[in-house]
């Protein structure tokens, strides 16, 4: 290999890579095929092309000089570390394809000076796609268990991430699934299957013998994005309907017809029995739906990059809605206690908050009661089945079945 420094061809090639001039790169490398094997480079051409995101140049460089993919930075980072740190998903996919073509999959497990593998860097930078690509390759079980210089695995780094969004939660699911799916799991699976009932054990043993134990499937990132898109579309439609109804209220309830309610004092019985103006109940139920939807919107928008601007727009929209609803609300009072009268608008807002909180509590209790009822019914069914099922060989353990078969054969032979 030549040892001279910084030849004009090297500098021209680096300039062509930085300017994304594919034709110049091809002509320079075809005229000087050994230029990439020079020892001294001011910058690694593969690193430059990868950071620029030029996939065609990357493929060209690795076709001419495959050894470039093994080179490291001063911090002992491979090119896979660099593109992961810079969040270049497409470039990582191209490099991963070249790694497999060159049979250099060990580069996925190489560590930098801090002991971080590519998976560590991907988790640190919340790169869901790169994490998914790393865990699809062979050796993923050892990759998840690899520790850096601080003794952290990729999963322990995940638990140190400060702000969790949808993508971050998906990363956690992938890591937990991969850490559970290890060679030891197959042995444990067989042991658990042999201790279970015969009907279940035969199915589990068959699955374990095929090497395909059942595992919980995880929804993909694209599935979650589609679901979030549908929910946002429904919420946007409801927002439009809420504003349309609030804006149309003066048409159906003119202010002249609401003058008679000004200053009137109602009691709680009037609220319960529906003695208040109809427009009050309409605004109340619209506001319940509107406030529930705006809470859901804040949860869905929290994981987006421009969430601060979206929250500002949401608060502005909410303020406009409050002004419109206040404008259309009849100005009466509701008696609270002996001496205090609450204005109709503030009473409506208090009632909305109480209604949402009580509704959420009832739904939560309903879910808990449903789960308890389901478990009780399942337990009762098992008891009934165990009582009324006739005795048969199917209920015997596997070793007793073999023992009984030997006795039967001996009796028939005798």
mmCIF file of N, CA and C in Angstrom, residues 5-6 128 179 191 221 233 388:
data_model
loop_
_atom_site.group_PDB
_atom_site.id
_atom_site.type_symbol
_atom_site.label_atom_id
_atom_site.label_comp_id
_atom_site.label_asym_id
_atom_site.label_seq_id
_atom_site.Cartn_x
_atom_site.Cartn_y
_atom_site.Cartn_z
ATOM 1 N N UNK A 5 1.270 11.196 1.402
ATOM 2 C CA UNK A 5 0.167 11.888 2.050
ATOM 3 C C UNK A 5 -0.527 12.846 1.100
ATOM 4 N N UNK A 6 -1.845 12.851 1.240
ATOM 5 C CA UNK A 6 -2.688 13.889 0.651
ATOM 6 C C UNK A 6 -2.346 14.187 -0.803
ATOM 7 N N UNK A 128 -35.850 4.262 16.539
ATOM 8 C CA UNK A 128 -36.661 3.042 16.501
ATOM 9 C C UNK A 128 -36.304 2.159 15.315
ATOM 10 N N UNK A 179 -34.861 -9.549 24.591
ATOM 11 C CA UNK A 179 -34.160 -10.076 25.763
ATOM 12 C C UNK A 179 -34.811 -11.346 26.282
ATOM 13 N N UNK A 191 -39.729 -27.161 29.785
ATOM 14 C CA UNK A 191 -39.946 -27.535 31.176
ATOM 15 C C UNK A 191 -41.343 -27.131 31.635
ATOM 16 N N UNK A 221 -44.542 0.321 14.283
ATOM 17 C CA UNK A 221 -44.605 1.781 14.376
ATOM 18 C C UNK A 221 -45.609 2.339 13.392
ATOM 19 N N UNK A 233 -57.925 12.642 12.981
ATOM 20 C CA UNK A 233 -58.939 13.047 11.997
ATOM 21 C C UNK A 233 -60.324 13.120 12.635
ATOM 22 N N UNK A 388 -67.461 -32.171 36.899
ATOM 23 C CA UNK A 388 -68.349 -32.969 36.059
ATOM 24 C C UNK A 388 -67.630 -33.728 34.947
#
